[in-house]
Short mmCIF file of C-alpha atoms in Angstrom, two decimals:
data_model
loop_
_atom_site.label_atom_id
_atom_site.label_comp_id
_atom_site.label_asym_id
_atom_site.label_seq_id
_atom_site.Cartn_x
_atom_site.Cartn_y
_atom_site.Cartn_z
CA MET A 17 -0.47 -0.06 -0.45
CA ASP A 18 1.60 3.17 -1.19
CA GLU A 19 1.65 5.69 2.43
CA PHE A 20 1.53 9.68 2.40
CA ASP A 21 0.86 11.53 5.24
CA VAL A 22 -1.88 13.36 3.26
CA VAL A 23 -3.89 12.06 0.74
CA VAL A 24 -5.40 14.74 -1.89
CA VAL A 25 -8.58 13.98 -3.76
CA GLY A 26 -9.67 16.74 -6.34
CA SER A 27 -7.70 18.20 -8.49
CA GLY A 28 -9.08 21.95 -8.66
CA ALA A 29 -8.56 25.37 -6.26
CA ALA A 30 -8.65 23.63 -3.18
CA GLY A 31 -7.08 21.01 -3.99
CA MET A 32 -4.11 22.62 -4.99
CA ALA A 33 -3.99 24.71 -2.15
CA ALA A 34 -4.11 21.79 -0.04
CA ALA A 35 -1.42 20.60 -1.94
CA ILE A 36 0.93 22.77 -2.04
CA THR A 37 0.44 23.89 1.28
CA ALA A 38 1.03 21.08 2.96
CA ALA A 39 4.44 20.57 0.77
CA ALA A 40 5.26 23.72 2.08
CA ARG A 41 5.26 22.15 5.24
CA GLY A 42 7.73 19.34 4.82
CA LEU A 43 4.71 16.65 4.42
CA SER A 44 4.85 13.60 1.79
CA VAL A 45 1.39 15.11 -0.60
CA VAL A 46 -0.33 13.36 -3.12
CA ILE A 47 -3.65 14.50 -5.49
CA VAL A 48 -6.56 12.03 -6.50
CA GLU A 49 -7.73 13.18 -9.08
CA LYS A 50 -11.57 10.95 -10.45
CA SER A 51 -11.34 12.59 -13.28
CA GLN A 52 -8.82 12.10 -16.98
CA PHE A 53 -7.72 16.26 -16.25
CA TRP A 54 -7.49 17.83 -13.89
CA GLY A 55 -8.57 21.53 -12.42
CA GLY A 56 -12.04 20.31 -11.54
CA SER A 57 -14.90 23.22 -12.21
CA THR A 58 -12.20 26.44 -11.06
CA ALA A 59 -11.14 25.92 -14.52
CA ARG A 60 -13.92 25.48 -16.34
CA SER A 61 -15.17 28.91 -13.96
CA GLY A 62 -13.99 32.12 -14.33
CA GLY A 63 -11.27 32.23 -12.61
CA GLY A 64 -12.32 35.33 -10.11
CA ILE A 65 -10.59 35.16 -6.21
CA TRP A 66 -12.97 37.08 -3.44
CA ILE A 67 -10.49 37.11 -0.44
CA PRO A 68 -11.60 40.60 1.92
CA GLY A 69 -8.03 42.90 2.07
CA ASP A 70 -5.47 39.98 -0.32
CA ASP A 71 -1.95 41.56 -1.24
CA VAL A 72 -3.37 42.85 -4.83
CA LEU A 73 -7.11 44.76 -3.17
CA ARG A 74 -4.32 46.56 -0.96
CA ARG A 75 -1.94 47.78 -3.51
CA GLN A 76 -4.81 48.74 -6.35
CA ALA A 77 -7.69 48.92 -3.88
CA PRO A 78 -6.61 50.65 -0.45
CA ALA A 79 -9.92 51.29 -0.26
CA ASP A 80 -10.22 47.70 1.06
CA ASP A 81 -11.81 47.90 4.92
CA VAL A 82 -11.40 43.90 6.15
CA GLU A 83 -13.57 44.42 8.70
CA SER A 84 -16.29 46.59 6.54
CA ALA A 85 -16.51 42.65 4.67
CA ARG A 86 -16.54 41.28 8.31
CA THR A 87 -19.82 43.02 8.32
CA TYR A 88 -20.94 42.27 5.36
CA LEU A 89 -20.78 39.11 5.49
CA HIS A 90 -22.19 38.45 8.44
CA THR A 91 -25.09 41.08 6.99
CA ILE A 92 -25.22 38.91 4.08
CA ILE A 93 -24.86 34.80 5.61
CA GLY A 94 -27.80 35.69 8.41
CA GLY A 95 -26.92 33.55 10.54
CA ARG A 96 -26.80 30.69 8.69
CA VAL A 97 -22.47 29.56 9.28
CA SER A 98 -21.08 29.92 11.81
CA ASP A 99 -19.32 32.69 12.97
CA ASP A 100 -16.09 31.21 13.16
CA ARG A 101 -15.73 29.66 9.67
CA ILE A 102 -16.73 33.24 8.24
CA ASP A 103 -14.53 35.16 10.67
CA ALA A 104 -11.04 32.75 9.80
CA PHE A 105 -11.67 33.13 6.38
CA VAL A 106 -11.83 37.09 7.03
CA ASP A 107 -9.01 37.02 9.40
CA ARG A 108 -6.58 34.28 7.17
CA GLY A 109 -7.71 34.88 3.25
CA ALA A 110 -4.94 37.15 2.89
CA GLU A 111 -1.75 35.04 4.64
CA ALA A 112 -3.77 32.09 2.31
CA LEU A 113 -2.88 34.01 -0.75
CA ARG A 114 -0.32 35.48 0.20
CA PHE A 115 1.39 32.66 0.95
CA LEU A 116 0.15 30.45 -2.17
CA THR A 117 0.89 33.61 -4.09
CA ALA A 118 4.86 32.71 -2.68
CA HIS A 119 4.42 29.32 -3.65
CA SER A 120 2.87 29.32 -7.14
CA GLY A 121 2.48 30.74 -9.66
CA LEU A 122 -0.38 33.39 -9.62
CA ASP A 123 -0.81 36.95 -10.34
CA LEU A 124 -3.41 38.47 -9.98
CA GLN A 125 -5.25 41.74 -10.25
CA TRP A 126 -8.06 43.43 -9.47
CA VAL A 127 -11.13 43.24 -11.50
CA ARG A 128 -12.13 47.69 -11.02
CA GLY A 129 -15.84 49.04 -10.39
CA TYR A 130 -16.46 44.29 -9.91
CA CYS A 131 -19.26 44.97 -7.31
CA ASP A 132 -19.88 43.33 -4.11
CA TYR A 133 -22.95 40.99 -5.48
CA HIS A 134 -25.15 43.40 -2.22
CA PRO A 135 -22.86 46.16 -2.59
CA GLU A 136 -25.93 48.45 -0.24
CA GLN A 137 -25.36 45.93 3.10
CA PRO A 138 -23.39 47.58 5.27
CA GLY A 139 -20.06 47.11 4.65
CA GLY A 140 -20.61 46.09 1.15
CA ARG A 141 -18.23 47.56 -1.63
CA ALA A 142 -19.39 48.76 -5.08
CA ALA A 143 -15.73 49.25 -6.12
CA GLY A 144 -16.33 45.39 -5.82
CA ARG A 145 -12.75 42.61 -4.13
CA SER A 146 -12.48 40.24 -6.67
CA CYS A 147 -9.03 39.48 -8.33
CA GLU A 148 -8.61 37.13 -11.55
CA PRO A 149 -5.55 35.79 -12.78
CA ARG A 150 -3.66 37.90 -15.23
CA PRO A 151 -3.75 35.72 -18.99
CA PHE A 152 -1.48 32.40 -18.06
CA ASP A 153 1.03 30.93 -20.58
CA ALA A 154 0.27 27.88 -20.55
CA ARG A 155 3.70 26.41 -21.73
CA ALA A 156 4.52 26.55 -18.77
CA LEU A 157 2.73 22.90 -17.97
CA GLY A 158 4.76 21.41 -20.52
CA PRO A 159 3.17 18.27 -20.47
CA ASP A 160 0.52 18.61 -18.35
CA LEU A 161 -1.45 21.03 -20.63
CA ALA A 162 -2.98 18.10 -22.59
CA THR A 163 -5.05 16.73 -19.40
CA LEU A 164 -5.94 20.93 -18.25
CA GLN A 165 -10.07 20.71 -17.98
CA PRO A 166 -11.27 22.79 -19.99
CA PHE A 167 -12.94 25.74 -20.50
CA TYR A 168 -17.61 25.16 -20.05
CA THR A 169 -18.63 26.32 -23.31
CA ARG A 170 -15.93 28.43 -26.34
CA THR A 171 -15.21 32.37 -25.34
CA PRO A 172 -16.50 34.26 -27.06
CA MET A 173 -15.16 35.13 -31.42
CA ASN A 174 -12.77 32.35 -29.81
CA VAL A 175 -10.16 34.84 -27.82
CA VAL A 176 -8.50 35.14 -24.21
CA VAL A 177 -10.53 37.38 -22.34
CA GLN A 178 -10.74 38.15 -18.54
CA GLN A 179 -13.46 38.39 -16.48
CA SER A 180 -11.75 42.51 -16.67
CA ASP A 181 -12.96 42.95 -20.66
CA TYR A 182 -16.22 40.74 -20.59
CA ARG A 183 -18.51 44.05 -19.60
CA TRP A 184 -17.00 46.21 -22.18
CA LEU A 185 -17.89 43.41 -24.61
CA SER A 186 -20.82 42.71 -24.07
CA THR A 187 -22.35 46.30 -24.95
CA GLY A 188 -20.73 46.53 -28.50
CA LEU A 189 -19.94 49.09 -29.47
CA ARG A 190 -22.38 51.96 -26.63
CA HIS A 191 -19.63 53.09 -25.47
CA TRP A 192 -16.15 53.58 -26.37
CA ARG A 193 -14.35 51.54 -24.26
CA GLY A 194 -16.41 48.23 -26.38
CA PRO A 195 -14.36 48.84 -28.91
CA ALA A 196 -10.76 49.93 -27.11
CA ARG A 197 -11.15 46.21 -24.95
CA MET A 198 -12.15 44.34 -28.59
CA VAL A 199 -9.32 45.92 -29.45
CA ARG A 200 -7.01 44.90 -26.82
CA VAL A 201 -8.62 41.58 -26.48
CA ALA A 202 -7.88 40.65 -30.69
CA GLY A 203 -3.95 42.67 -29.79
CA ARG A 204 -3.73 40.72 -27.20
CA THR A 205 -4.03 37.34 -28.51
CA ALA A 206 -2.83 38.58 -31.43
CA TRP A 207 0.72 38.94 -30.21
CA ALA A 208 0.40 35.34 -27.76
CA ARG A 209 -0.05 33.85 -31.27
CA ILE A 210 3.19 36.08 -33.17
CA ARG A 211 5.41 35.31 -29.95
CA GLY A 212 4.47 31.09 -29.81
CA GLN A 213 2.54 31.65 -26.28
CA LYS A 214 -0.47 29.55 -25.57
CA LEU A 215 -2.42 32.07 -23.94
CA VAL A 216 -5.60 30.85 -21.40
CA GLY A 217 -7.52 33.62 -19.31
CA LEU A 218 -10.73 32.44 -17.20
CA GLY A 219 -10.08 29.83 -14.53
CA GLY A 220 -7.64 28.76 -17.36
CA ALA A 221 -5.34 30.44 -16.07
CA LEU A 222 -6.20 30.49 -12.39
CA ALA A 223 -6.34 26.85 -12.30
CA GLY A 224 -3.03 26.78 -14.48
CA SER A 225 -1.23 28.65 -12.11
CA LEU A 226 -1.86 26.68 -9.77
CA MET A 227 -0.16 23.12 -10.54
CA VAL A 228 3.34 25.11 -11.89
CA GLY A 229 2.96 25.17 -7.14
CA VAL A 230 1.59 21.88 -7.34
CA ARG A 231 5.01 20.44 -9.73
CA GLN A 232 7.21 22.87 -8.32
CA ALA A 233 6.32 20.98 -4.90
CA GLU A 234 6.66 18.16 -6.87
CA VAL A 235 3.14 16.23 -5.39
CA PRO A 236 2.58 13.58 -7.59
CA VAL A 237 -0.66 14.52 -9.89
CA LEU A 238 -2.88 10.04 -10.01
CA LEU A 239 -4.89 11.18 -12.92
CA GLY A 240 -8.20 8.82 -13.78
CA THR A 241 -8.05 7.52 -10.06
CA ALA A 242 -11.45 7.15 -8.26
CA VAL A 243 -12.21 7.77 -3.98
CA THR A 244 -14.98 4.92 -4.40
CA GLU A 245 -14.47 4.63 0.42
CA LEU A 246 -12.20 6.38 3.55
CA ILE A 247 -10.90 3.57 5.69
CA SER A 248 -11.16 3.83 9.25
CA SER A 249 -9.14 3.37 12.08
CA GLY A 250 -11.22 3.31 14.93
CA SER A 251 -12.90 6.78 14.45
CA ALA A 252 -10.11 8.11 12.61
CA VAL A 253 -9.57 7.81 8.60
CA THR A 254 -6.19 6.90 8.50
CA GLY A 255 -6.44 6.27 3.43
CA VAL A 256 -8.36 6.13 0.69
CA GLU A 257 -9.64 3.29 -0.98
CA LEU A 258 -10.11 2.82 -4.99
CA GLY A 259 -12.11 1.90 -8.14
CA ASP A 260 -8.98 -0.78 -9.20
CA GLY A 261 -8.62 -1.78 -5.22
CA SER A 262 -5.95 -0.41 -3.73
CA ALA A 263 -5.66 2.05 -1.11
CA ILE A 264 -3.03 5.06 -0.42
CA SER A 265 -2.47 5.27 3.22
CA ALA A 266 -2.77 8.48 4.82
CA ARG A 267 -0.04 9.41 7.87
CA ARG A 268 -1.97 12.61 8.77
CA GLY A 269 -5.40 12.45 6.81
CA VAL A 270 -7.22 13.20 4.07
CA VAL A 271 -8.76 16.34 2.71
CA LEU A 272 -11.89 15.90 1.09
CA ALA A 273 -11.43 18.67 -1.85
CA CYS A 274 -12.91 16.40 -5.23
CA GLY A 275 -16.44 18.93 -6.09
CA GLY A 276 -20.48 18.56 -5.32
CA PHE A 277 -22.80 16.14 -6.48
CA ASP A 278 -23.49 18.10 -9.75
CA HIS A 279 -23.49 14.88 -12.12
CA ASN A 280 -25.10 12.55 -9.36
CA GLN A 281 -29.31 11.75 -10.40
CA ALA A 282 -30.16 10.30 -7.40
CA LEU A 283 -28.51 12.88 -4.97
CA ARG A 284 -29.98 15.79 -6.82
CA ASP A 285 -33.51 14.54 -6.70
CA ILE A 286 -33.87 13.67 -3.38
CA HIS A 287 -32.44 17.27 -2.90
CA HIS A 288 -33.70 19.53 -5.64
CA ARG A 289 -36.35 20.19 -8.01
CA ALA A 290 -36.96 19.52 -11.61
CA PRO A 291 -35.23 20.29 -14.49
CA ALA A 292 -32.52 20.51 -12.14
CA GLY A 293 -29.94 18.25 -12.38
CA PRO A 294 -26.74 17.33 -14.70
CA ALA A 295 -28.27 18.37 -17.64
CA LEU A 296 -27.84 21.54 -17.07
CA SER A 297 -25.04 21.75 -14.37
CA ILE A 298 -22.05 23.37 -15.60
CA GLY A 299 -19.86 21.82 -13.11
CA ALA A 300 -17.68 19.22 -14.11
CA ALA A 301 -18.02 15.86 -15.07
CA THR A 302 -16.67 13.33 -12.57
CA ASN A 303 -17.68 15.97 -9.30
CA THR A 304 -21.10 12.73 -8.58
CA GLY A 305 -20.49 13.50 -4.54
CA ASP A 306 -18.21 10.38 -3.42
CA GLY A 307 -15.99 12.70 -1.13
CA ILE A 308 -19.74 13.40 0.21
CA VAL A 309 -20.52 9.99 0.37
CA ALA A 310 -17.64 8.27 1.15
CA ALA A 311 -17.67 11.44 4.26
CA GLN A 312 -20.88 10.45 5.66
CA GLN A 313 -20.72 7.01 5.90
CA VAL A 314 -17.90 7.56 8.07
CA GLY A 315 -20.36 9.78 10.54
CA ALA A 316 -19.64 13.21 9.14
CA ALA A 317 -22.89 15.59 9.24
CA THR A 318 -24.18 17.69 5.95
CA ASP A 319 -25.63 21.56 5.45
CA LEU A 320 -27.03 23.44 2.64
CA MET A 321 -27.85 20.37 0.02
CA ASP A 322 -31.25 22.33 -0.93
CA ASP A 323 -29.15 24.75 -2.97
CA ALA A 324 -26.32 25.43 -5.22
CA TRP A 325 -23.95 28.21 -7.04
CA TRP A 326 -27.33 28.84 -9.43
CA ALA A 327 -26.40 30.47 -12.84
CA PRO A 328 -29.92 31.32 -14.61
CA SER A 329 -28.80 29.73 -18.21
CA ILE A 330 -30.55 28.86 -21.94
CA PRO A 331 -30.26 25.84 -22.55
CA LEU A 332 -28.77 25.97 -25.76
CA PRO A 333 -28.30 23.06 -28.59
CA LYS A 334 -24.74 22.33 -27.08
CA GLY A 335 -24.73 22.95 -23.04
CA PRO A 336 -26.16 25.61 -21.16
CA TRP A 337 -24.80 29.69 -21.81
CA PHE A 338 -24.62 30.58 -18.25
CA ALA A 339 -26.86 34.57 -18.56
CA LEU A 340 -24.84 36.76 -17.20
CA SER A 341 -25.03 39.94 -18.78
CA GLU A 342 -28.35 39.56 -20.76
CA ARG A 343 -30.12 39.54 -18.06
CA SER A 344 -28.95 43.24 -17.33
CA LEU A 345 -29.20 44.42 -20.26
CA PRO A 346 -31.98 47.53 -21.33
CA ARG A 347 -34.71 45.99 -22.81
CA SER A 348 -35.12 42.39 -21.76
CA ILE A 349 -37.02 41.43 -19.34
CA MET A 350 -37.88 37.88 -17.55
CA VAL A 351 -40.94 36.36 -16.75
CA ASN A 352 -43.23 33.23 -15.79
CA GLU A 353 -45.55 31.41 -17.50
CA ARG A 354 -48.00 33.63 -16.69
CA GLY A 355 -46.78 36.36 -18.50
CA ARG A 356 -46.19 38.56 -15.34
CA ARG A 357 -41.94 39.72 -13.82
CA PHE A 358 -40.92 37.83 -10.79
CA MET A 359 -38.25 39.72 -10.32
CA ASN A 360 -35.58 42.10 -10.57
CA GLU A 361 -33.63 40.26 -13.95
CA SER A 362 -30.36 42.09 -12.46
CA LEU A 363 -30.28 39.92 -9.76
CA PRO A 364 -26.62 38.37 -9.05
CA TYR A 365 -27.49 34.69 -10.35
CA VAL A 366 -28.04 32.68 -6.70
CA GLU A 367 -30.48 35.20 -6.30
CA ALA A 368 -31.97 34.87 -9.51
CA THR A 369 -32.39 31.43 -9.46
CA HIS A 370 -33.75 31.18 -5.85
CA ARG A 371 -37.09 33.18 -7.38
CA MET A 372 -36.88 31.64 -10.38
CA PHE A 373 -37.60 28.20 -8.21
CA GLY A 374 -40.03 30.86 -6.32
CA GLY A 375 -38.20 31.27 -3.28
CA THR A 376 -35.53 33.58 -1.80
CA HIS A 377 -33.11 30.52 -0.41
CA GLY A 378 -32.38 26.80 -1.70
CA VAL A 379 -35.12 25.70 -3.92
CA GLY A 380 -37.70 24.90 -1.74
CA SER A 381 -40.62 22.03 -2.49
CA GLY A 382 -43.75 21.32 -4.70
CA PRO A 383 -43.14 22.63 -7.58
CA ALA A 384 -41.32 25.67 -9.66
CA GLU A 385 -43.36 28.88 -9.02
CA ASN A 386 -42.22 30.13 -11.16
CA LEU A 387 -40.39 27.57 -14.00
CA PRO A 388 -40.50 27.66 -16.93
CA ALA A 389 -39.50 30.90 -17.57
CA TRP A 390 -38.49 33.16 -20.72
CA LEU A 391 -36.32 35.88 -21.48
CA ILE A 392 -38.00 38.68 -23.23
CA PHE A 393 -36.22 41.22 -25.66
CA ASP A 394 -36.35 43.61 -28.99
CA GLN A 395 -34.50 43.71 -32.26
CA THR A 396 -32.74 46.92 -30.73
CA TYR A 397 -31.61 44.94 -28.19
CA ARG A 398 -29.51 42.33 -30.44
CA ASN A 399 -28.49 45.49 -32.82
CA ARG A 400 -27.22 46.97 -29.59
CA TYR A 401 -25.54 44.14 -27.55
CA MET A 402 -23.71 40.37 -27.51
CA PHE A 403 -25.84 37.50 -26.53
CA ALA A 404 -24.92 34.31 -25.43
CA GLY A 405 -21.45 34.77 -27.30
CA ARG A 406 -22.76 36.66 -30.60
CA PRO A 407 -21.32 40.41 -30.95
CA ALA A 408 -24.58 42.74 -31.74
CA ARG A 409 -26.34 42.07 -35.01
CA SER A 410 -24.19 39.24 -35.79
CA PRO A 411 -27.66 36.43 -36.51
CA LEU A 412 -28.39 33.66 -34.14
CA PRO A 413 -27.63 30.27 -35.02
CA ARG A 414 -31.34 28.37 -36.79
CA SER A 415 -30.21 25.36 -34.13
CA TRP A 416 -30.12 27.93 -31.35
CA PHE A 417 -34.26 28.02 -33.04
CA ALA A 418 -34.80 24.35 -33.99
CA ASN A 419 -34.62 23.01 -30.05
CA GLY A 420 -36.55 25.65 -28.69
CA ALA A 421 -34.07 27.59 -26.99
CA LEU A 422 -35.33 30.56 -29.02
CA SER A 423 -38.51 32.36 -30.27
CA SER A 424 -38.94 35.14 -32.28
CA ALA A 425 -41.59 37.51 -34.33
CA ASP A 426 -42.72 40.28 -35.96
CA THR A 427 -45.75 40.82 -32.97
CA ILE A 428 -44.91 40.30 -28.91
CA GLU A 429 -48.08 37.86 -29.11
CA GLN A 430 -47.10 35.15 -31.24
CA PRO A 431 -43.47 34.68 -29.96
CA ALA A 432 -45.49 34.13 -26.40
CA THR A 433 -48.10 32.10 -27.65
CA GLU A 434 -45.47 29.62 -29.52
CA VAL A 435 -43.74 28.90 -25.99
CA GLY A 436 -46.62 28.81 -23.42
CA ILE A 437 -46.51 32.26 -22.32
CA SER A 438 -49.68 34.24 -21.45
CA SER A 439 -49.83 36.69 -24.61
CA ALA A 440 -52.63 39.46 -22.89
CA ASN A 441 -50.28 38.93 -19.38
CA LEU A 442 -47.33 39.64 -21.59
CA ALA A 443 -48.47 43.01 -23.77
CA ALA A 444 -49.57 44.43 -20.36
CA THR A 445 -46.40 43.31 -18.78
CA ILE A 446 -44.64 44.77 -21.03
CA GLU A 447 -46.46 48.05 -21.26
CA ARG A 448 -46.13 48.78 -17.81
CA PHE A 449 -42.33 47.81 -17.46
CA ASN A 450 -41.73 50.33 -20.52
CA THR A 451 -43.95 53.44 -17.97
CA ALA A 452 -41.49 52.73 -15.95
CA ALA A 453 -37.82 52.49 -18.35
CA ARG A 454 -39.17 56.29 -20.00
CA VAL A 455 -38.93 57.20 -16.09
CA GLY A 456 -35.69 54.94 -15.41
CA VAL A 457 -37.34 53.93 -12.54
CA ASP A 458 -38.50 50.64 -11.71
CA ASN A 459 -41.54 50.42 -9.03
CA ASP A 460 -42.42 46.96 -8.80
CA PHE A 461 -39.21 44.97 -8.30
CA GLY A 462 -36.19 47.97 -7.90
CA ARG A 463 -34.17 46.86 -10.46
CA GLY A 464 -31.63 49.14 -11.39
CA VAL A 465 -31.07 50.71 -7.78
CA SER A 466 -28.25 48.60 -7.11
CA ALA A 467 -25.00 49.41 -7.99
CA TYR A 468 -24.64 45.58 -8.56
CA ASP A 469 -27.16 46.20 -11.40
CA HIS A 470 -25.24 48.58 -13.15
CA TYR A 471 -22.38 46.56 -14.10
CA TYR A 472 -23.82 44.36 -16.74
CA GLY A 473 -26.30 47.28 -17.77
CA ASP A 474 -25.51 49.84 -20.56
CA ILE A 475 -24.05 52.69 -18.91
CA THR A 476 -24.57 55.03 -22.75
CA ASN A 477 -28.73 54.02 -21.93
CA LYS A 478 -30.53 56.77 -19.94
CA PRO A 479 -32.22 57.62 -17.80
CA ASN A 480 -31.65 54.28 -16.26
CA PRO A 481 -28.63 51.69 -17.43
CA SER A 482 -29.62 49.06 -16.72
CA LEU A 483 -33.62 50.09 -18.02
CA GLY A 484 -35.37 50.10 -21.52
CA GLU A 485 -38.43 49.72 -23.16
CA ILE A 486 -39.05 47.25 -25.25
CA ASN A 487 -40.81 48.17 -28.45
CA THR A 488 -38.42 46.76 -31.74
CA PRO A 489 -39.87 44.33 -33.19
CA PRO A 490 -39.46 41.54 -34.25
CA PHE A 491 -39.15 39.88 -30.54
CA TYR A 492 -37.32 37.19 -29.21
CA ALA A 493 -38.43 34.62 -26.07
CA ALA A 494 -34.58 32.57 -24.90
CA ARG A 495 -35.60 30.41 -22.38
CA MET A 496 -34.70 30.33 -19.29
CA VAL A 497 -33.59 27.59 -16.64
CA PRO A 498 -31.97 27.14 -13.82
CA ALA A 499 -28.04 25.67 -14.16
CA ASP A 500 -25.38 25.73 -11.77
CA LEU A 501 -22.08 26.20 -11.85
CA GLY A 502 -21.49 23.24 -8.98
CA THR A 503 -23.25 21.87 -5.74
CA LYS A 504 -23.57 24.13 -2.64
CA GLY A 505 -24.36 21.44 -0.23
CA GLY A 506 -21.96 18.88 1.83
CA ILE A 507 -19.64 18.37 4.38
CA VAL A 508 -20.13 20.03 7.56
CA THR A 509 -16.98 21.79 8.82
CA ASP A 510 -14.66 23.91 11.13
CA ALA A 511 -12.35 27.40 11.14
CA ASN A 512 -9.73 24.32 10.70
CA ALA A 513 -12.12 22.58 7.78
CA ARG A 514 -12.19 19.84 9.95
CA ALA A 515 -15.76 17.27 9.25
CA LEU A 516 -17.91 17.78 11.79
CA ARG A 517 -20.03 15.09 12.84
CA SER A 518 -23.43 15.55 13.82
CA ASP A 519 -22.74 16.58 17.29
CA GLY A 520 -19.95 19.55 16.44
CA GLN A 521 -16.86 16.98 16.89
CA PRO A 522 -14.34 16.99 14.30
CA ILE A 523 -13.63 13.23 12.59
CA LEU A 524 -9.97 13.10 13.00
CA GLY A 525 -8.49 12.45 9.82
CA LEU A 526 -10.49 14.07 7.71
CA TYR A 527 -11.30 17.69 5.83
CA ALA A 528 -13.70 18.60 3.64
CA VAL A 529 -12.90 21.58 1.72
CA GLY A 530 -14.00 23.92 -1.87
CA ASN A 531 -17.70 22.08 -2.82
CA THR A 532 -16.77 19.29 -0.79
CA SER A 533 -17.89 20.99 2.19
CA ALA A 534 -21.22 22.97 3.12
CA ALA A 535 -20.41 26.27 1.62
CA VAL A 536 -19.08 29.78 4.49
CA MET A 537 -20.85 31.48 1.92
CA GLY A 538 -24.23 29.53 3.26
CA HIS A 539 -27.46 30.40 1.09
CA THR A 540 -26.10 33.94 -0.28
CA TYR A 541 -22.79 35.09 -2.53
CA ALA A 542 -21.35 38.04 -1.54
CA GLY A 543 -19.14 38.89 -4.57
CA PRO A 544 -17.36 37.74 -8.45
CA GLY A 545 -14.64 34.56 -7.02
CA ALA A 546 -17.18 33.19 -3.84
CA THR A 547 -16.29 30.69 -4.17
CA ILE A 548 -13.43 29.93 -5.44
CA GLY A 549 -11.69 31.88 -3.00
CA PRO A 550 -13.02 30.46 0.62
CA ALA A 551 -11.54 27.03 -1.73
CA LEU A 552 -8.27 28.68 -1.50
CA VAL A 553 -8.38 30.15 2.62
CA PHE A 554 -10.12 26.37 3.81
CA GLY A 555 -7.71 24.21 1.31
CA PHE A 556 -4.18 26.38 2.91
CA LEU A 557 -6.62 26.37 6.98
CA ALA A 558 -6.55 22.46 6.53
CA ALA A 559 -3.42 21.83 5.22
CA LEU A 560 -1.73 24.13 8.20
CA HIS A 561 -3.74 21.57 10.69
CA LEU A 562 -2.76 18.77 9.37
CA ALA A 563 0.98 20.23 9.92
CA GLY A 564 0.10 20.89 13.81
CA GLU A 565 -0.44 24.31 12.97
CA GLN A 566 -3.84 25.43 14.26
CA GLY A 567 -5.49 28.59 13.33
#
């Protein structure tokens, strides 16, 4: 039997952070990855990192205040998560990111102006606390590049983009920053090709940067290796059993960092409501809850199993398109089959999907009140803005209409009838919305009040960047579904990422981080990167605890 001090299960941000830290503390470490690819859902993501008061923010956004961030998190999470976990994240976050930056290829920058998702709450920051990796030259990965988990879809125009680019690309030629950013992105991509670089951005850049640290630490990564069970001795976890019948012993402990149960239909059936499920998950295909189930078998408690990192999406033929900017742009609304608006369409994506299900958190039970749902927009919207990665004015693929993701017609009644929306109600809803758009005030749902609403709005649109009349045929109806970036529910942990039993006692030798653990954000979402930020921090803290350094 192979033996290491620490066995890390999973190769996303959380797992790599734990492995890098443990190795730097002199522990022998192995990463065990079920997939044939490494990087997990991190590599498929936007790659943002939300860690208050980190060194990048101190240099580039000096007004950031850790105590304000603490107030903000305790306010929006609302007692749903233990105070000590929230405080550990706030207090140790900058230290964790500083360490990981020093021991990997991480090169981050502040995403200026990318708001916290609830900037008007106490301690919220409209200027934003999110950082992202600069484009990464993947030649540094050598042969590992071939097994990097790919991004969840092709980036618009197949160029190397950053989160900071997408805001301006989505509004096309409406503001001078749009074409300026297009030139910058095109120039970056062309210059990289001339120099022979293999640039990757977003989650690929983040995962690739961390893998540099894993390789520098000489941590072996076993791809295509599934963990089927945890090995225990007495009350302590001492290793893992693998799918091929072999086992690996862990002298210090096991860190479960293998994602949530995104693609486990049986668990989704228990905890979530249709149409949510594997077909609409953007998470890595091998995230089937193995770590959560294995931990439950040795007594671990779970929480938040009814929730996910939801992403209102358009079900295109090749998979869901995460509608990040599409919902916030003027001249669009979301309606249910009754033809009624049911929320501020610009809400952060987790909260927006909660409204689609008919509640304020989780998915609840019974029929989903506002599903099916559609995004309604007009031709002026199409003439001005990018839609699902397609530039303004460019024709939309026929396959999108053929598979029912989109419908269009010269009157609002026709697409409404085709998709089953009450056409009379929809006409009345649009008339009411148009009246609100003309004066710039949405008295029904307050769209355009929050600074976050404006981030993906159109700042040239007056009087409100988030509101615009829907009046130019043809009119479009895009089906909206509750996709997700991964599940939120998982193993209950303490401030050192130790797995806890239902009585609150730790299971010796067992740690859970990333989406394998119950989210420190509770039912909400603090800002862009508030999944990956805690994943890095608690991966770091788990490794320190394994090395005998308690927080």
